[in-house]
mmCIF file of C-alpha atoms in Angstrom:
data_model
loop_
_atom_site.group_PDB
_atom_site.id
_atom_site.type_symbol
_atom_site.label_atom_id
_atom_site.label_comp_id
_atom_site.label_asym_id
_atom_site.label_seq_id
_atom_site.Cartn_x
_atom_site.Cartn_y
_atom_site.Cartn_z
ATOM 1 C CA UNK A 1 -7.080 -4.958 -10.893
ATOM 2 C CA UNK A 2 -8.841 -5.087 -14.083
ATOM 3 C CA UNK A 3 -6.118 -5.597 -16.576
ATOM 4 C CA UNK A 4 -3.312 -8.750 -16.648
ATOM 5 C CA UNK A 5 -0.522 -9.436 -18.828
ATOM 6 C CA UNK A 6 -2.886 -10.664 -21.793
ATOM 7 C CA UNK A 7 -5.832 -8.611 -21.371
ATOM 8 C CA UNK A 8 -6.487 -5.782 -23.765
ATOM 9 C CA UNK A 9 -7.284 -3.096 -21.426
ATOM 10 C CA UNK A 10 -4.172 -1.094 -20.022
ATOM 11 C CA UNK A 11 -4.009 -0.066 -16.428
ATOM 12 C CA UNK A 12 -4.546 3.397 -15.762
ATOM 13 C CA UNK A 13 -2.083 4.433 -12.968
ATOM 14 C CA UNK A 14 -1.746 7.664 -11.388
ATOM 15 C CA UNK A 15 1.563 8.434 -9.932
ATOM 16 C CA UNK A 16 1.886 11.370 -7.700
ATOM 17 C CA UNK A 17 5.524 13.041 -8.605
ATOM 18 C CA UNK A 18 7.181 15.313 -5.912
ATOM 19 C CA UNK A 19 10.675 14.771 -7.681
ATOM 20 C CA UNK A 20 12.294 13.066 -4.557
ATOM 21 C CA UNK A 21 14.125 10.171 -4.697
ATOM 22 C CA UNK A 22 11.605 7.625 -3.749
ATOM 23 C CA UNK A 23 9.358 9.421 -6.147
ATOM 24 C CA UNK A 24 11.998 8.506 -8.805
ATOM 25 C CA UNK A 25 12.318 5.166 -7.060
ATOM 26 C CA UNK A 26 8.504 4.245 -7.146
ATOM 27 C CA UNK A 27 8.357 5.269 -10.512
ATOM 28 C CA UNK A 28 11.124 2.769 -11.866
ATOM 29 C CA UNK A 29 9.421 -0.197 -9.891
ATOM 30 C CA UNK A 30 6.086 0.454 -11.780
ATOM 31 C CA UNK A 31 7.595 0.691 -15.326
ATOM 32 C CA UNK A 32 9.601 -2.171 -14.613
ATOM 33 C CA UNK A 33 6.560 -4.357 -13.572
ATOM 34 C CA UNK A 34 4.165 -3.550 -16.391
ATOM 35 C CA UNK A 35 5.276 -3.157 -19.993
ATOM 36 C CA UNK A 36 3.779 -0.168 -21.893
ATOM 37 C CA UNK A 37 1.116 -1.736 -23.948
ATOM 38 C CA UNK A 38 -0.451 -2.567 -20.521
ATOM 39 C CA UNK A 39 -0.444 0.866 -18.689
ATOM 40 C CA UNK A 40 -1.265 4.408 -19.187
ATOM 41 C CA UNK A 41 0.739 6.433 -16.966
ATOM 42 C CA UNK A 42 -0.810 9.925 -15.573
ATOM 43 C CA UNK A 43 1.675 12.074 -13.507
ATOM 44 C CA UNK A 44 0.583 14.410 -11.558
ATOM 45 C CA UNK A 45 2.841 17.097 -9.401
ATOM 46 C CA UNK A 46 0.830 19.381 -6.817
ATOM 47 C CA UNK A 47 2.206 22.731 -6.494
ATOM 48 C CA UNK A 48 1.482 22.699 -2.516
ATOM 49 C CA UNK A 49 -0.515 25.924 -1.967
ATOM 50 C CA UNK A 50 1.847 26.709 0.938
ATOM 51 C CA UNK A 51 4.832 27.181 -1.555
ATOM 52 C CA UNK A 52 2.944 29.499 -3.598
ATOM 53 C CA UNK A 53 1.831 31.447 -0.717
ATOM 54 C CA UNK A 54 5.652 32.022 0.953
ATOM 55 C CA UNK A 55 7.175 32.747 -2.723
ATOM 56 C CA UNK A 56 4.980 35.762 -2.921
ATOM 57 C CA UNK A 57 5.702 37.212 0.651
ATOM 58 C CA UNK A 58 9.258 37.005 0.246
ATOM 59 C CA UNK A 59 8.837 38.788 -2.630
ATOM 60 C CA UNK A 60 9.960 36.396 -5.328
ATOM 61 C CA UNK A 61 7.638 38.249 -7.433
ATOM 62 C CA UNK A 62 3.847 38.815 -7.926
ATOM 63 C CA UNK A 63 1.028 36.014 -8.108
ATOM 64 C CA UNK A 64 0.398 35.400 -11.693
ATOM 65 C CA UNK A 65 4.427 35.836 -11.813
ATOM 66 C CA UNK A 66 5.468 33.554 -9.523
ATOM 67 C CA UNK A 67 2.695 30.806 -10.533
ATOM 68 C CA UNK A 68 3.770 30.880 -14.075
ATOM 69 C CA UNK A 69 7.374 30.837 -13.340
ATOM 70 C CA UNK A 70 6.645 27.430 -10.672
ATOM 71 C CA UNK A 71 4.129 25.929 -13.401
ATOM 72 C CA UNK A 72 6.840 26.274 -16.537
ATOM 73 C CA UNK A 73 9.686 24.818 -13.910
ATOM 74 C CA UNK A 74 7.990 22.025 -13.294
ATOM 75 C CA UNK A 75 6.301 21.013 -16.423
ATOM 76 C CA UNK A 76 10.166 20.825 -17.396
ATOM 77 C CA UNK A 77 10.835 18.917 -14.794
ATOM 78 C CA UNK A 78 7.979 16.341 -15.908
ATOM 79 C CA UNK A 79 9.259 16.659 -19.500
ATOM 80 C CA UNK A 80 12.845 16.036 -18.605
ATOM 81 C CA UNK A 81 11.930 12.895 -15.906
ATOM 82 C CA UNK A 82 9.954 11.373 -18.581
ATOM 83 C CA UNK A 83 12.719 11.470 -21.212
ATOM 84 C CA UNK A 84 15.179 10.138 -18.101
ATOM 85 C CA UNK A 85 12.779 7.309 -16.686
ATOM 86 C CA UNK A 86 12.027 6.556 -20.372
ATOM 87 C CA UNK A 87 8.052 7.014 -20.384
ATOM 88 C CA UNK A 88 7.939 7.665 -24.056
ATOM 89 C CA UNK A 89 6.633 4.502 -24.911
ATOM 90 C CA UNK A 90 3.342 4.779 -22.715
ATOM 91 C CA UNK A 91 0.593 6.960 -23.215
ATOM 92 C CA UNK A 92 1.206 9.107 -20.702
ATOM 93 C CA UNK A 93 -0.548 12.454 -19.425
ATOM 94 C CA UNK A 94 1.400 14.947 -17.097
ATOM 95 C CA UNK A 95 0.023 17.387 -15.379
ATOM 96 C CA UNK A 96 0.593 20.120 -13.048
ATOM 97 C CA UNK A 97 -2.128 22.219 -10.737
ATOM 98 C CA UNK A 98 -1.645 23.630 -7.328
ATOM 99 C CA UNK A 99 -3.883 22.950 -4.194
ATOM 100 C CA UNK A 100 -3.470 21.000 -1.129
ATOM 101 C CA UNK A 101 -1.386 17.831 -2.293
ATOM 102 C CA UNK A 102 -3.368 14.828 -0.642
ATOM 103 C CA UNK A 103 -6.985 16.473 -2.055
ATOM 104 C CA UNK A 104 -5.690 17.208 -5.508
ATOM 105 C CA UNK A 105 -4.362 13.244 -6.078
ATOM 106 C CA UNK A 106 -7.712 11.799 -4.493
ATOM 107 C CA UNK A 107 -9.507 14.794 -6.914
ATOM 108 C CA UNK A 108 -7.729 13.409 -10.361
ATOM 109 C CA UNK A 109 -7.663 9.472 -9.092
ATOM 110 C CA UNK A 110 -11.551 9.706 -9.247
ATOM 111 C CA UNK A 111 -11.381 11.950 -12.360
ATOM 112 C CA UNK A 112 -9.047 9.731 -14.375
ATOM 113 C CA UNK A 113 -10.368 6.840 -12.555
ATOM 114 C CA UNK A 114 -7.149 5.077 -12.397
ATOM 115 C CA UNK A 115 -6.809 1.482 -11.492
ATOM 116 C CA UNK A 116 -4.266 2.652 -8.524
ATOM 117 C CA UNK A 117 -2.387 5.410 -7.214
ATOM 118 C CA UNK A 118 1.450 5.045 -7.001
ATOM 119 C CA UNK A 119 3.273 6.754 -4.407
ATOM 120 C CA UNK A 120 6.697 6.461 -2.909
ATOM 121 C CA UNK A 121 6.390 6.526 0.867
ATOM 122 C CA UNK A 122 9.888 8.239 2.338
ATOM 123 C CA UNK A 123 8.259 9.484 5.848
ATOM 124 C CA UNK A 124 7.698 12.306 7.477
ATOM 125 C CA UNK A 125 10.563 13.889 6.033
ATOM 126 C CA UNK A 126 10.703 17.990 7.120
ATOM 127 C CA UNK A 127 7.426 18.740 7.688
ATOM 128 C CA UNK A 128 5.862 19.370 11.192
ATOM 129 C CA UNK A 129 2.280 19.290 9.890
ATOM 130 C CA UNK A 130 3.165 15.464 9.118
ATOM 131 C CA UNK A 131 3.505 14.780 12.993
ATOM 132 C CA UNK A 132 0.204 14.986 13.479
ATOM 133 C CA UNK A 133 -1.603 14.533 10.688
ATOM 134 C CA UNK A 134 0.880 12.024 8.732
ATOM 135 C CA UNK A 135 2.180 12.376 5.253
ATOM 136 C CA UNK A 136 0.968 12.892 2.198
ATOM 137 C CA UNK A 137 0.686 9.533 1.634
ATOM 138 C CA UNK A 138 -0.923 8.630 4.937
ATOM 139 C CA UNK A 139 -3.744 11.416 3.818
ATOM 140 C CA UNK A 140 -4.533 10.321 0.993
ATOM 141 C CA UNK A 141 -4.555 6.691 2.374
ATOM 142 C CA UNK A 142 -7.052 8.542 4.945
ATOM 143 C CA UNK A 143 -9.736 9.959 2.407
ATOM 144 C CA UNK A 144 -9.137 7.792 -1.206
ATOM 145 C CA UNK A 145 -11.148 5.525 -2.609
ATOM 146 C CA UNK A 146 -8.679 3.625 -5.274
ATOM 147 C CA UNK A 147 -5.976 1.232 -3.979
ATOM 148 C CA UNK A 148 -2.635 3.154 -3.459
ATOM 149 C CA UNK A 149 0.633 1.350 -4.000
ATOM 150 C CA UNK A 150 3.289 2.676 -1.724
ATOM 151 C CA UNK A 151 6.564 2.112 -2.655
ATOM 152 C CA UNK A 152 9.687 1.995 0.483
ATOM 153 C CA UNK A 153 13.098 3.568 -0.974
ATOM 154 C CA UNK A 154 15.422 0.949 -2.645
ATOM 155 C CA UNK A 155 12.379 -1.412 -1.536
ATOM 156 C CA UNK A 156 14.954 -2.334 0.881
ATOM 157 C CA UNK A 157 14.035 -4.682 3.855
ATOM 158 C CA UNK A 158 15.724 -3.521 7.186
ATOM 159 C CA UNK A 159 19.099 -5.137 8.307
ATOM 160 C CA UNK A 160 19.019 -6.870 11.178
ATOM 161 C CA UNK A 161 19.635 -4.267 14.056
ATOM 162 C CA UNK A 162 22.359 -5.492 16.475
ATOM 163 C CA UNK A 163 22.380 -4.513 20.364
ATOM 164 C CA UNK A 164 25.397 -4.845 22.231
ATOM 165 C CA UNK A 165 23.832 -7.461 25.502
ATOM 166 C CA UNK A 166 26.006 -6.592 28.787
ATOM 167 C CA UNK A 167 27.040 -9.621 30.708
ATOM 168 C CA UNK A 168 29.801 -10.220 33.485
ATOM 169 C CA UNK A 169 31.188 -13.575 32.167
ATOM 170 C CA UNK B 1 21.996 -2.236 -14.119
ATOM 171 C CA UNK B 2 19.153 -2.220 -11.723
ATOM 172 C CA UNK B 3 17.339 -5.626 -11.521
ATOM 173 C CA UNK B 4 13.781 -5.550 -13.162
ATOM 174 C CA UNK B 5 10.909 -5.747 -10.106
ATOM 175 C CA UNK B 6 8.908 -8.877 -9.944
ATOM 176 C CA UNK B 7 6.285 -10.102 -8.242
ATOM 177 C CA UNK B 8 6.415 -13.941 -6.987
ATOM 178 C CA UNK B 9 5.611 -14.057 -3.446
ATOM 179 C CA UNK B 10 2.547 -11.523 -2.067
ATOM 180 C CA UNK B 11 1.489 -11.689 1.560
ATOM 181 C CA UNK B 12 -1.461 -11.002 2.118
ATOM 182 C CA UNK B 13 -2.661 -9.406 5.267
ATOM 183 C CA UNK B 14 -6.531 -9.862 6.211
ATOM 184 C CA UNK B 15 -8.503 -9.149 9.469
ATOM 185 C CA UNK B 16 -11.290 -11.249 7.843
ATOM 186 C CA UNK B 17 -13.815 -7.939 7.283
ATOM 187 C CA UNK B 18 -16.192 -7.775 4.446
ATOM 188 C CA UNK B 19 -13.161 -4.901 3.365
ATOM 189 C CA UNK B 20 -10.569 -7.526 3.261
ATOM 190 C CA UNK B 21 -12.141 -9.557 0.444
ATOM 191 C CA UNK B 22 -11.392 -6.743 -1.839
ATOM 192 C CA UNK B 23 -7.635 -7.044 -0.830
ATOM 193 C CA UNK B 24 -8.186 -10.887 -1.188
ATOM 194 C CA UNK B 25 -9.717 -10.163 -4.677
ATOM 195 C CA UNK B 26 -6.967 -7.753 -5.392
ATOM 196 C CA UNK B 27 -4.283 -10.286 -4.092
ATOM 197 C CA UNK B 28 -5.386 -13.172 -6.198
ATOM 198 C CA UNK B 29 -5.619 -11.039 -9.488
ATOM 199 C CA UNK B 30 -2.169 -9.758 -8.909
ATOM 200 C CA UNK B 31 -1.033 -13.278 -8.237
ATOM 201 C CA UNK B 32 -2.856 -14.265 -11.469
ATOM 202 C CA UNK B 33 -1.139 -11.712 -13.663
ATOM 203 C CA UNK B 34 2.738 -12.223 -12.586
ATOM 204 C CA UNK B 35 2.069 -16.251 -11.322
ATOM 205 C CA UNK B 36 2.758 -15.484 -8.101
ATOM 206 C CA UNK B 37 1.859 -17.264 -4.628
ATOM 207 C CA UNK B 38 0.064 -15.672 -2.176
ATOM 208 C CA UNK B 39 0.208 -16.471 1.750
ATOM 209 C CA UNK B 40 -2.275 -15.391 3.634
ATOM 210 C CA UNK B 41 -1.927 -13.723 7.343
ATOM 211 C CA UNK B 42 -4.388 -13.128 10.033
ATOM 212 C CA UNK B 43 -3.128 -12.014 13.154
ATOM 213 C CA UNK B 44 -4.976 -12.484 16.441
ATOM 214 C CA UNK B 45 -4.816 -9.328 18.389
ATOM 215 C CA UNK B 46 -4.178 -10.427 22.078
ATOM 216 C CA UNK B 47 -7.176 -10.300 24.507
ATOM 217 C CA UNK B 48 -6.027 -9.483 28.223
ATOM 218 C CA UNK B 49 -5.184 -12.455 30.173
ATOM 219 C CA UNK B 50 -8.270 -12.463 32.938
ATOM 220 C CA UNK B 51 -10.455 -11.687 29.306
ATOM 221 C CA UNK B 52 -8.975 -15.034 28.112
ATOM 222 C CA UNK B 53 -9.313 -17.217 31.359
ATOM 223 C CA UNK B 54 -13.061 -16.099 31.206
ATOM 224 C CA UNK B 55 -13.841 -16.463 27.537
ATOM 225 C CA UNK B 56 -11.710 -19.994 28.441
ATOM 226 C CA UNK B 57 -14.197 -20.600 31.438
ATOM 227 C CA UNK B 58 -16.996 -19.956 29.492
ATOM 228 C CA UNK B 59 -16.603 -22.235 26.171
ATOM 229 C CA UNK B 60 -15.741 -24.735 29.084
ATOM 230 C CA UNK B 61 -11.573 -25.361 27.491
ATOM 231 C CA UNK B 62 -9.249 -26.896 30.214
ATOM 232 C CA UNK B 63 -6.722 -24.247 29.650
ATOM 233 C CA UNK B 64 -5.851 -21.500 27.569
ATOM 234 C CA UNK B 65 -3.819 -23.217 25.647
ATOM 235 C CA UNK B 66 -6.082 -26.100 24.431
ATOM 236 C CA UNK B 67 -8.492 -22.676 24.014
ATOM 237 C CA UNK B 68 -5.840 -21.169 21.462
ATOM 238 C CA UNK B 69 -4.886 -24.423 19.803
ATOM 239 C CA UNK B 70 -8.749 -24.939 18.888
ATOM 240 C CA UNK B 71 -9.148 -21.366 17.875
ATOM 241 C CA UNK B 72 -6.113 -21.085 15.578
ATOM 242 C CA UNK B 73 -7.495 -24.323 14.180
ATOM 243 C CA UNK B 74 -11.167 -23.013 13.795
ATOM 244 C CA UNK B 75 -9.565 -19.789 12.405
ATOM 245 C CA UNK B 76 -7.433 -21.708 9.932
ATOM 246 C CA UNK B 77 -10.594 -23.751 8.708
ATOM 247 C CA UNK B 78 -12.414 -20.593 8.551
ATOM 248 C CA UNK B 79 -9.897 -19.080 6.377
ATOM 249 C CA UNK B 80 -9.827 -21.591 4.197
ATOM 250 C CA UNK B 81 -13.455 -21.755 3.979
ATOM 251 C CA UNK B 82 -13.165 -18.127 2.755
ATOM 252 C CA UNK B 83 -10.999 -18.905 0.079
ATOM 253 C CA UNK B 84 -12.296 -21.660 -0.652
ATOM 254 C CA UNK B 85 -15.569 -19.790 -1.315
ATOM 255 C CA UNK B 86 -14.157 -16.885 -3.228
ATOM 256 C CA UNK B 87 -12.528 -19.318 -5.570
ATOM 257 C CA UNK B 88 -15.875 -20.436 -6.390
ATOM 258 C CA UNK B 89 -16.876 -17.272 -7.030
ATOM 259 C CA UNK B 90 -14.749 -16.516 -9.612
ATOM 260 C CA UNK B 91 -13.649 -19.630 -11.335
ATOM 261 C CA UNK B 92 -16.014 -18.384 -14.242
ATOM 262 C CA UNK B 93 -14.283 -15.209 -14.332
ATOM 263 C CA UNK B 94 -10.780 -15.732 -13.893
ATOM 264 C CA UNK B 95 -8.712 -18.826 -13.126
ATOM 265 C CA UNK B 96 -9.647 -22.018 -13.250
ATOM 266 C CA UNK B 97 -6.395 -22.853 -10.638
ATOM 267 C CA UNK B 98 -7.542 -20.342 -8.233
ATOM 268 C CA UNK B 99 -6.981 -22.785 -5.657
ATOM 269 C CA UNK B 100 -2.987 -22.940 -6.959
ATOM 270 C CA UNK B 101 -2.580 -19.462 -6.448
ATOM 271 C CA UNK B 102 -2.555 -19.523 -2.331
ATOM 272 C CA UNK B 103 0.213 -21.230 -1.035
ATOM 273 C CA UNK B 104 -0.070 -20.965 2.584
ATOM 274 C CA UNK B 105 -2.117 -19.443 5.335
ATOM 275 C CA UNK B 106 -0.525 -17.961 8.604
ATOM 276 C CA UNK B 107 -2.675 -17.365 12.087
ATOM 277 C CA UNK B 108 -0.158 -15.524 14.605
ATOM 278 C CA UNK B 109 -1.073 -14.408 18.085
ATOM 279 C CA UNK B 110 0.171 -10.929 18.840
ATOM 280 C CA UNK B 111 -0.155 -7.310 17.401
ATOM 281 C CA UNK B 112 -1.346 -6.593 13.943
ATOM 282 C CA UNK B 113 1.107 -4.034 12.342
ATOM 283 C CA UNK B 114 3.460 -5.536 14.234
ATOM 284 C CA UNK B 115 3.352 -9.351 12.945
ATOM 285 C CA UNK B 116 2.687 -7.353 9.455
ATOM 286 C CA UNK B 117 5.632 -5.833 9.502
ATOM 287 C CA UNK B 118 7.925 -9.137 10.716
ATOM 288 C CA UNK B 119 6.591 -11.216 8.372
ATOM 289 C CA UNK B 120 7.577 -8.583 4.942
ATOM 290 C CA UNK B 121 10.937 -7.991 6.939
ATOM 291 C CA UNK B 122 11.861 -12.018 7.567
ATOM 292 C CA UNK B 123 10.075 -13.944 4.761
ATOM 293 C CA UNK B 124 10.648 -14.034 0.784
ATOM 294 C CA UNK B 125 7.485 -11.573 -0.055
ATOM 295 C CA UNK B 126 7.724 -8.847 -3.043
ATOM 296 C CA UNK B 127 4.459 -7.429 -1.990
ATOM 297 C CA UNK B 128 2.214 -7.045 0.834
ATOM 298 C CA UNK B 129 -1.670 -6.247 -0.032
ATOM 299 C CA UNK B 130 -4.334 -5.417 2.841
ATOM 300 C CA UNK B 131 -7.208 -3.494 3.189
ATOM 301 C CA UNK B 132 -7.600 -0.191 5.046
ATOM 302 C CA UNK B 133 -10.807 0.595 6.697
ATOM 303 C CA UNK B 134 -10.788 4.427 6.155
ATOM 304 C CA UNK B 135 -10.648 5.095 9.549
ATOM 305 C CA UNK B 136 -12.056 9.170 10.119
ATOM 306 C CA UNK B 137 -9.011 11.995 11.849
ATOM 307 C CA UNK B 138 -10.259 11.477 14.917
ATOM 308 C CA UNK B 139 -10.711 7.628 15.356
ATOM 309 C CA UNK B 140 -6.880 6.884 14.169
ATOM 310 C CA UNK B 141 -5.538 9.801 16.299
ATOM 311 C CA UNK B 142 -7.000 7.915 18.889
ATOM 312 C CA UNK B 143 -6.798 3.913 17.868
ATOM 313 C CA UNK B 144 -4.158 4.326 15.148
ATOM 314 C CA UNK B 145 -5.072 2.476 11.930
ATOM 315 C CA UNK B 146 -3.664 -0.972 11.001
ATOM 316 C CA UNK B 147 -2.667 0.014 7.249
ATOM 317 C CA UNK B 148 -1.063 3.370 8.471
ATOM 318 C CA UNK B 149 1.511 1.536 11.067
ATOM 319 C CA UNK B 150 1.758 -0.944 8.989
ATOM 320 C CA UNK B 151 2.978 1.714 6.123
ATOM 321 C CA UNK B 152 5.367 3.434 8.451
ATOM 322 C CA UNK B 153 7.802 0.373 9.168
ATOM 323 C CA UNK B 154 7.044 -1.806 5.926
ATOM 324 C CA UNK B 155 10.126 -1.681 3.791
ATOM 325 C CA UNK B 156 8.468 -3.666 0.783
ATOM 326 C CA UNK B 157 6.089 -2.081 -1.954
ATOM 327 C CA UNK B 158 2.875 -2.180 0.041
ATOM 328 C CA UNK B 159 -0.614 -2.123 -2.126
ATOM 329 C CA UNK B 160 -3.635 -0.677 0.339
ATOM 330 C CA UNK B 161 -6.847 -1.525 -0.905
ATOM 331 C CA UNK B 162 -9.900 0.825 0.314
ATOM 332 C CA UNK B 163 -13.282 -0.245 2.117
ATOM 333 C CA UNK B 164 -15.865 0.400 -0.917
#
């Protein structure tokens, strides 16, 4: 880490957005651990490639259509999580591109050159791909060259699990 | 209201690689900025037992248990040769108290992830830090990486530091 609480260079941090609930989650636990003078806050939502790619063959409309329509949706989506989480007072950069989700937050990590990554880590959650070649966040664990701070959900620890123990007595 | 995070207690996993001195670095300078603790934990992957009678024969140990008494010593005296050496290193640059900053170092016999993943679930820690080795696709289909188990069952915010 190259920045602390009295040093005058923020922390660059890019957090990877997929508007889930440990997304939301991850993002709370970084702004409430750093106060804005000492991070700059990049977030960046991948339009997975894949998504594009099935809108368009169920007909949801033509490329340049479609794109525009998933681009506009989700810069308001950035627009109205910022205002929620209450970003405004860090410089903050949002931005959307499509691609291959893993790739494109290793791609601007090294082009922002951000301190660390942040990324909430819920599992595998609906994807078959992810059973054999893990998560997002496992892949870009795989190929990255920045630390990555994963966040758990609630950053909960696990209750104690309880077995029922047969006996004849 | 949701509590504010904080960052007092940081265990710190470390397989003693070159790799996991930039998770020590990164451990201490996280510890420096919220005045947190770190312990540090090394886990001893188990050898098979007729490995361990041999390696027992061989460094000429009564047992295997005097053999794993002397190693966890010689492996906490190693650590904390480590640390002691990387808080010379930086003194100039950072803390004069480095030393303050690591408040206790665990050795544990068993499985990596594993002990990892006890130790966030049963002690006091806000954050674990550990290095990944960047294991290629093929290599942790096979072997599995440390970092990745690790990140499946660890329920506290988890920072992975990369090999350079």
């Amino acid at each position: 880490m190259k920045s602390n609480e009295n040093s005058l260079h923020p922390l660059r941090l890019l957090v990877a957005v997929d508007f889930s609930d440990c997304c939301s989650q991850a993002l709370k636990t970084v702004v409430g651990l750093f106060e804005p003078r000492q991070m700059e806050l990049v977030l960046l939502h991948v339009i997975d490639e894949r998504l594009i790619n099935e809108c368009i063959k169920y007909c949801a409309g033509d490329e340049a259509d479609v794109k525009k329509r998933l681009f506009g949706d989700v810069r308001e989506k950035l627009d109205s999580m910022a205002e929620q989480e209450q970003l405004t007072a860090f410089a903050l950069q949002k931005i959307v591109c499509q691609g291959v989700p893993y790739r494109e937050i290793n791609r601007y990590a090294e082009k922002f050159d951000v301190d660390f990554v942040v990324i909430g880590s819920c599992g595998m959650a609906g994807d078959p791909e992810a059973i054999f070649f893990g998560g997002t966040t496992e892949r870009v664990m795989r190929f990255i060259t920045r630390p990555v701070f994963c966040i758990p959900p609630n950053g909960e620890k696990k209750k104690e699990k309880r077995m029922p123990f047969p006996c004849n007595s | 209201m949701l509590n504010k995070p904080r960052i007092t207690e940081i265990l710190l996993a470390t397989d003693l690689s070159e790799n996991a001195n930039q998770a020590l670095e990164y451990a201490a300078s996280l510890a420096e900025a919220y005045s947190a603790r770190v312990t540090v934990l090394h886990v001893v992957e188990k050898v098979p037992p007729n490995a361990e009678m041999l390696m027992t024969a061989t460094l000429g140990y009564e047992n295997i248990d005097e053999y794993r008494q002397k190693s966890e010593v010689e492996l906490i005296g190693r650590i904390k040769g480590h640390l002691e050496q990387f808080c010379a290193d930086i003194t100039d640059q950072m803390v004069a108290e480095c030393r303050l900053l690591f408040k206790n170092i665990l050795v544990e016999p068993g499985n990596a992830a594993e002990r990892i993943i006890y130790y966030t679930e049963t002690g006091d820690y806000d954050a674990l830090v550990m290095g990944s080795r960047g294991l290629s696709l093929l290599q942790e289909a096979f072997m599995g990486g440390t970092s990745r188990k690790v990140l499946k069952g660890c329920r506290i915010p988890m920072f992975i530091i990369p090999s350079k």
